[in-house]
XYZ file of C-alpha atoms in Angstrom:
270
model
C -7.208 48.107 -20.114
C -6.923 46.000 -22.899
C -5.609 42.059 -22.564
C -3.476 39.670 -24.384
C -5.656 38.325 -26.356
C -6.109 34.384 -25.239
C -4.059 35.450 -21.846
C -3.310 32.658 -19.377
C -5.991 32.127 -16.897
C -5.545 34.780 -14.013
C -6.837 31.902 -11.835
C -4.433 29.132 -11.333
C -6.679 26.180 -10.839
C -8.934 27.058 -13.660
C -6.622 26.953 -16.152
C -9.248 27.148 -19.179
C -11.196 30.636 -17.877
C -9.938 33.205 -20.694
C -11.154 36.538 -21.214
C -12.599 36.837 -24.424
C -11.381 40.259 -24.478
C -8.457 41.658 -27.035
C -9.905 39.794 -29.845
C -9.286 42.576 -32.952
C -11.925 42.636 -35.550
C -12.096 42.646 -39.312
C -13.278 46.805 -39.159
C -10.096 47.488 -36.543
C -12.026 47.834 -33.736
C -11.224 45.621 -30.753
C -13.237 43.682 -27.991
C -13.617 44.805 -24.788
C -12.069 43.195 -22.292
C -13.104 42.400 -18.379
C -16.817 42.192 -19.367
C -17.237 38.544 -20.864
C -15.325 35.153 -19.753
C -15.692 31.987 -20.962
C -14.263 29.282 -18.249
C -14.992 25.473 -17.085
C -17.397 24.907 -14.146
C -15.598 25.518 -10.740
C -14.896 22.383 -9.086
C -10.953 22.451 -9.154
C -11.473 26.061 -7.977
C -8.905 25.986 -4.881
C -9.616 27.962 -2.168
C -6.786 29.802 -2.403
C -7.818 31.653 -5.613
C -11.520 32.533 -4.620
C -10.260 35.884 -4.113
C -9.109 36.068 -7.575
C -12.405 34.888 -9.671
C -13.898 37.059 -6.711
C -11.893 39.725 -7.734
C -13.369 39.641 -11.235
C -16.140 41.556 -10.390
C -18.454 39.255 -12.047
C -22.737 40.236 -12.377
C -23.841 37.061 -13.561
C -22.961 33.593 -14.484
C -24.596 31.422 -17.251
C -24.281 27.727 -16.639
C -24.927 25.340 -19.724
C -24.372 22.550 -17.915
C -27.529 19.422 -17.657
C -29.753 20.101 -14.475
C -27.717 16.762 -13.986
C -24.536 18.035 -13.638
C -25.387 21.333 -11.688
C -27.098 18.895 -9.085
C -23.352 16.847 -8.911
C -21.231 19.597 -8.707
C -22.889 22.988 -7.904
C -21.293 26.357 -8.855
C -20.409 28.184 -5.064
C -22.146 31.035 -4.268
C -20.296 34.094 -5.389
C -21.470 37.391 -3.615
C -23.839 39.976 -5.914
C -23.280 37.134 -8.611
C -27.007 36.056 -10.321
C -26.606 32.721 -11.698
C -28.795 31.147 -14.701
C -28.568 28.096 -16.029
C -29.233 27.139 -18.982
C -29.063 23.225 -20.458
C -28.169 23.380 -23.829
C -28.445 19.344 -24.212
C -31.492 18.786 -22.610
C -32.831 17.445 -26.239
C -29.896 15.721 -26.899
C -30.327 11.446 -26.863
C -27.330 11.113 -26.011
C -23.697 13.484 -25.555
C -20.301 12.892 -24.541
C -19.726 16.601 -23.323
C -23.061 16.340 -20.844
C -21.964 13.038 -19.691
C -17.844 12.906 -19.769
C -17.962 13.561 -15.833
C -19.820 10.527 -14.994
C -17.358 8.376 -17.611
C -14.253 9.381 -16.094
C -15.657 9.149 -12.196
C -16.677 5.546 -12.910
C -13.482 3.245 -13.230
C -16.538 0.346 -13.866
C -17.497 2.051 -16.972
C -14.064 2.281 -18.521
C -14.481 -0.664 -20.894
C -17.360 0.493 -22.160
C -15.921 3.721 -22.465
C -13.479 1.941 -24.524
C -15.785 0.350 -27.236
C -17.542 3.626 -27.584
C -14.592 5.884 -27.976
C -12.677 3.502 -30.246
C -12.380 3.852 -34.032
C -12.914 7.672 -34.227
C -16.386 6.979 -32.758
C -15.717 9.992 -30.308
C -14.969 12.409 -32.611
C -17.456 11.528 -34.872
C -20.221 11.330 -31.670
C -19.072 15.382 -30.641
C -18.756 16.638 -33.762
C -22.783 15.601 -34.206
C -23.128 16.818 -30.844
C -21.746 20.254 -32.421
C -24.799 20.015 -35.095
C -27.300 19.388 -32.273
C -26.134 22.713 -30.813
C -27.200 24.606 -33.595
C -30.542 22.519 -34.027
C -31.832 20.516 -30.884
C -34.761 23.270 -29.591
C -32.850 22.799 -25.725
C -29.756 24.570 -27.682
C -31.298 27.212 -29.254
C -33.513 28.076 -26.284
C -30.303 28.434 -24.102
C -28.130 29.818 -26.578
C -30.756 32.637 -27.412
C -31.332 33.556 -23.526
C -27.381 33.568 -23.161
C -26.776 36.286 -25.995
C -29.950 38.246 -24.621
C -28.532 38.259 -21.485
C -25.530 40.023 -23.158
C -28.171 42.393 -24.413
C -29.386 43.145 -20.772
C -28.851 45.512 -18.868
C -27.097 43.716 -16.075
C -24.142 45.694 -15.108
C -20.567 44.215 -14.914
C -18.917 41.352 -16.484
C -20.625 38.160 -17.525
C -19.188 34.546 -17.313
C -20.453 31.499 -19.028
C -19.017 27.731 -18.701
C -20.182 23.981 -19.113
C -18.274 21.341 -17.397
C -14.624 21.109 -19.194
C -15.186 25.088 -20.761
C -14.819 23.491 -24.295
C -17.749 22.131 -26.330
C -21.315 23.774 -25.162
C -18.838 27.107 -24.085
C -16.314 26.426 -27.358
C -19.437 27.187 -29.586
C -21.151 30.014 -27.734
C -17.573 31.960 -27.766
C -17.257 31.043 -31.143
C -20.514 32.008 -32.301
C -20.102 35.384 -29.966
C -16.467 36.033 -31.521
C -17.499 35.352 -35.073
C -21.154 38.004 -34.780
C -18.710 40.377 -33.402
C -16.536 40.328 -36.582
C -13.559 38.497 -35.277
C -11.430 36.916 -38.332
C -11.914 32.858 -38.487
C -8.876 32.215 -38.001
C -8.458 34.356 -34.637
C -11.757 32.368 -33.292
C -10.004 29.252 -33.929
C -7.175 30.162 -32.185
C -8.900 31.314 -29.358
C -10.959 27.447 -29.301
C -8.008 25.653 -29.798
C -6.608 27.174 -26.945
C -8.370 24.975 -24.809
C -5.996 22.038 -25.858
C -2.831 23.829 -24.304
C -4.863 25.035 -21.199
C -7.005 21.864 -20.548
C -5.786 18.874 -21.553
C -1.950 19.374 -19.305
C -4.667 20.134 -16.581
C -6.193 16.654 -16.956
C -3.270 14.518 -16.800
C -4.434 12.693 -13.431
C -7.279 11.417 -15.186
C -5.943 10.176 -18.435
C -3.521 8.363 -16.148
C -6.455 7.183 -14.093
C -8.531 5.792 -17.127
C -4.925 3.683 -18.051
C -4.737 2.292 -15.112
C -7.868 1.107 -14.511
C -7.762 -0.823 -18.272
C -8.564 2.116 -20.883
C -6.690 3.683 -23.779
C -5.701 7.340 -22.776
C -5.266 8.331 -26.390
C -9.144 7.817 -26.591
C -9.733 10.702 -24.680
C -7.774 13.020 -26.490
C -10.828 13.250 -29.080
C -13.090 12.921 -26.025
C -11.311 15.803 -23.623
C -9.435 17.946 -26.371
C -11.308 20.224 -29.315
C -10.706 20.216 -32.708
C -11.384 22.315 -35.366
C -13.225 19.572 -37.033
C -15.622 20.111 -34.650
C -16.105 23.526 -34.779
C -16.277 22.867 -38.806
C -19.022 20.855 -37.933
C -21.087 23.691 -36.240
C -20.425 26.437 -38.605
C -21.367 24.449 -41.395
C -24.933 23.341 -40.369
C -25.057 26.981 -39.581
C -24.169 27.663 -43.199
C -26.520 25.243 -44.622
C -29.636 26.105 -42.229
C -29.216 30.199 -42.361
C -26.299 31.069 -44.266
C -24.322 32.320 -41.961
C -23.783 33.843 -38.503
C -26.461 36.658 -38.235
C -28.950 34.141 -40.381
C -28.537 31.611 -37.097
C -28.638 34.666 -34.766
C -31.732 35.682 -36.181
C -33.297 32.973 -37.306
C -32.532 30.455 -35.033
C -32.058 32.531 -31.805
C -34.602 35.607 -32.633
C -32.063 38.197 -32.278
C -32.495 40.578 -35.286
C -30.081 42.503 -36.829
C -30.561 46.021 -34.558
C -30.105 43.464 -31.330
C -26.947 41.828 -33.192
C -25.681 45.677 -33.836
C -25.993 46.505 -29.493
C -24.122 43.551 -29.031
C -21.528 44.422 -31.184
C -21.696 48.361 -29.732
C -21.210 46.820 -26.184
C -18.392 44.504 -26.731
C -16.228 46.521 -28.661
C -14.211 49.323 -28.784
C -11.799 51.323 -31.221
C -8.555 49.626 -31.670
C-alpha cells in the first residue's frame, strides 16, 4: 500500500511523525512506504495512541538526540524495537536544536533567550548549525551509521527523530529523499511540512515564553524550518563534494554500489 505522500500523522499527539513513503522520483519509480519514518522524540506521546506507533511495526529506532537530552526525556520502551542513538551535535559549541528544550522549560532564561534570538540571530545561528551537520565529525559519524543502518539487514520499518523532528531529522530525510532521486522541490515540501504539523502543535509554549516576558515571533525562526536552512546544508554539500552521492561517499563512506541498495530497498515502480 502506497501513502499520501506527506500524510497527516496516523498518531494524534505526534503530529510531526510522517512516513517518508509516496515520495515519486525523477526515473518514475516511487518510495516505499511503511518502512522509514521520520517523527519528533515521544514525549507528548499520549497513552492513548501507544497502540498506534505500536501498531507500526517498527524494528529499530535511531535517536539523534545529545546523550543530554535522551537522559531528560527517554524514548519508552517499545516491544522487539532496538534503539540506537546517535548524537549528531556532540561537536557542535554550541546549537539551538540540541538545546531548545532546556530554553523553553526555563521561564528564567527567557530574557536571554531574547537577546540571542533577536535580530535574525536565530536563523542565522541554525542555519550554521545546518553546515555543522554536514561537517562537525559527531554529524558525519551519526549520519553515516544511520544510512548503514538502512543498509542492514534489520527487518521491518525504521524510525529516526531528534527532539522537535525538524533540524538534525529535517536533514537526514532530506539528504535520504534527495540520494533516492526525489525532485527538490518534492523534498522541500516534504521539510516544510513540519511548519503546518509542528508549530499549531506548539502553541502552549509560544504563549508560555509571552507571558513570562519574551517575543513569541522569535521562536518562529527558532521552532519553525525554512528553506533557507536547508539551502544552507545542501550548499556546503555542494561546495565540499559536489553533490549528494559526493557527501554520501565522501563524507559518510557509503560508495556508490551501497548508495544503489539503498535506493533498490526504498523504492518501488510507480
Amino acid at each position: 500500500m502506497t501513502v499520501t505522500p506527506g500524510a497527516p500523522s496516523p498518531i494524534g499527539s505526534l503530529p510531526n511523525l510522517r512516513d517518508l513513503g509516496g515520495w515519486r522520483t525523477a526515473d518514475g519509480r516511487v518510495v516505499r512506504s511503511g518502512l522509514l519514518f521520520r517523527s519528533t522524540d515521544f514525549s507528548s506521546l499520549a497513552d492513548s495512541d501507544v497502540a498506534a506507533l505500536e501498531a507500526l511495526g517498527l524494528r529499530t529506532v535511531y535517536d539523534l538526540r545529545s546523550v543530554h537530552e535522551r537522559e531528560a526525556i527517554p524514548d519508552p520502551s517499545l516491544p522487539d524495537v532496538t534503539e540506537v542513538g546517535l548524537d549528531v551535535l556532540a561537536d557542535a559549541q554550541m546549537s539551538i536544536p540540541a538545546n531548545i528544550g532546556a530554553v523553553l522549560a526555563d521561564p528564567a532564561v527567557v530574557a536571554q533567550a531574547d537577546k540571542v534570538l533577536a535580530g535574525g540571530k536565530a536563523r542565522e545561528m541554525i542555519a550554521g548549525t545546518y553546515r555543522e551537520m554536514i561537517t562537525l565529525p559527531s554529524a558525519t559519524a551519526a549520519y553515516s551509521e544511520f544510512y548503514r543502518g538502512l543498509l542492514g539487514d534489520a527487518p521491518g520499518p525504521i524510525l529516526f527523530h531528534c527532539t522537535t523532528g525538524k533540524d538534525r531529522t529535517g536533514w537526514a530525510a532530506a539528504a535520504f529523499l534527495t540520494l533516492v532521486g526525489v525532485g527538490k522541490e518534492d523534498v522541500y515540501r516534504d521539510y516544510l511540512l513540519t511548519n503546518e504539523r509542528l508549530i499549531p502543535a506548539l502553541k502552549h509554549i509560544f504563549d508560555g515564553f509571552a507571558a513570562a516576558g519574551g517575543d513569541p515571533q522569535l521562536l518562529v525562526g527558532a521552532l519553525g524550518v525554512d528553506a533557507g536552512y536547508l539551502d544552507a546544508a545542501f550548499d556546503e554539500v555542494r561546495t565540499r563534494f559536489g553533490g549528494i552521492e559526493g557527501y554520501f561517499s565522501e563524507a559518510l563512506g557509503i560508495d556508490t554500489r551501497e548508495q544503489d541498495k539503498i535506493r533498490e530497498r526504498f523504492l518501488v515502480e510507480g
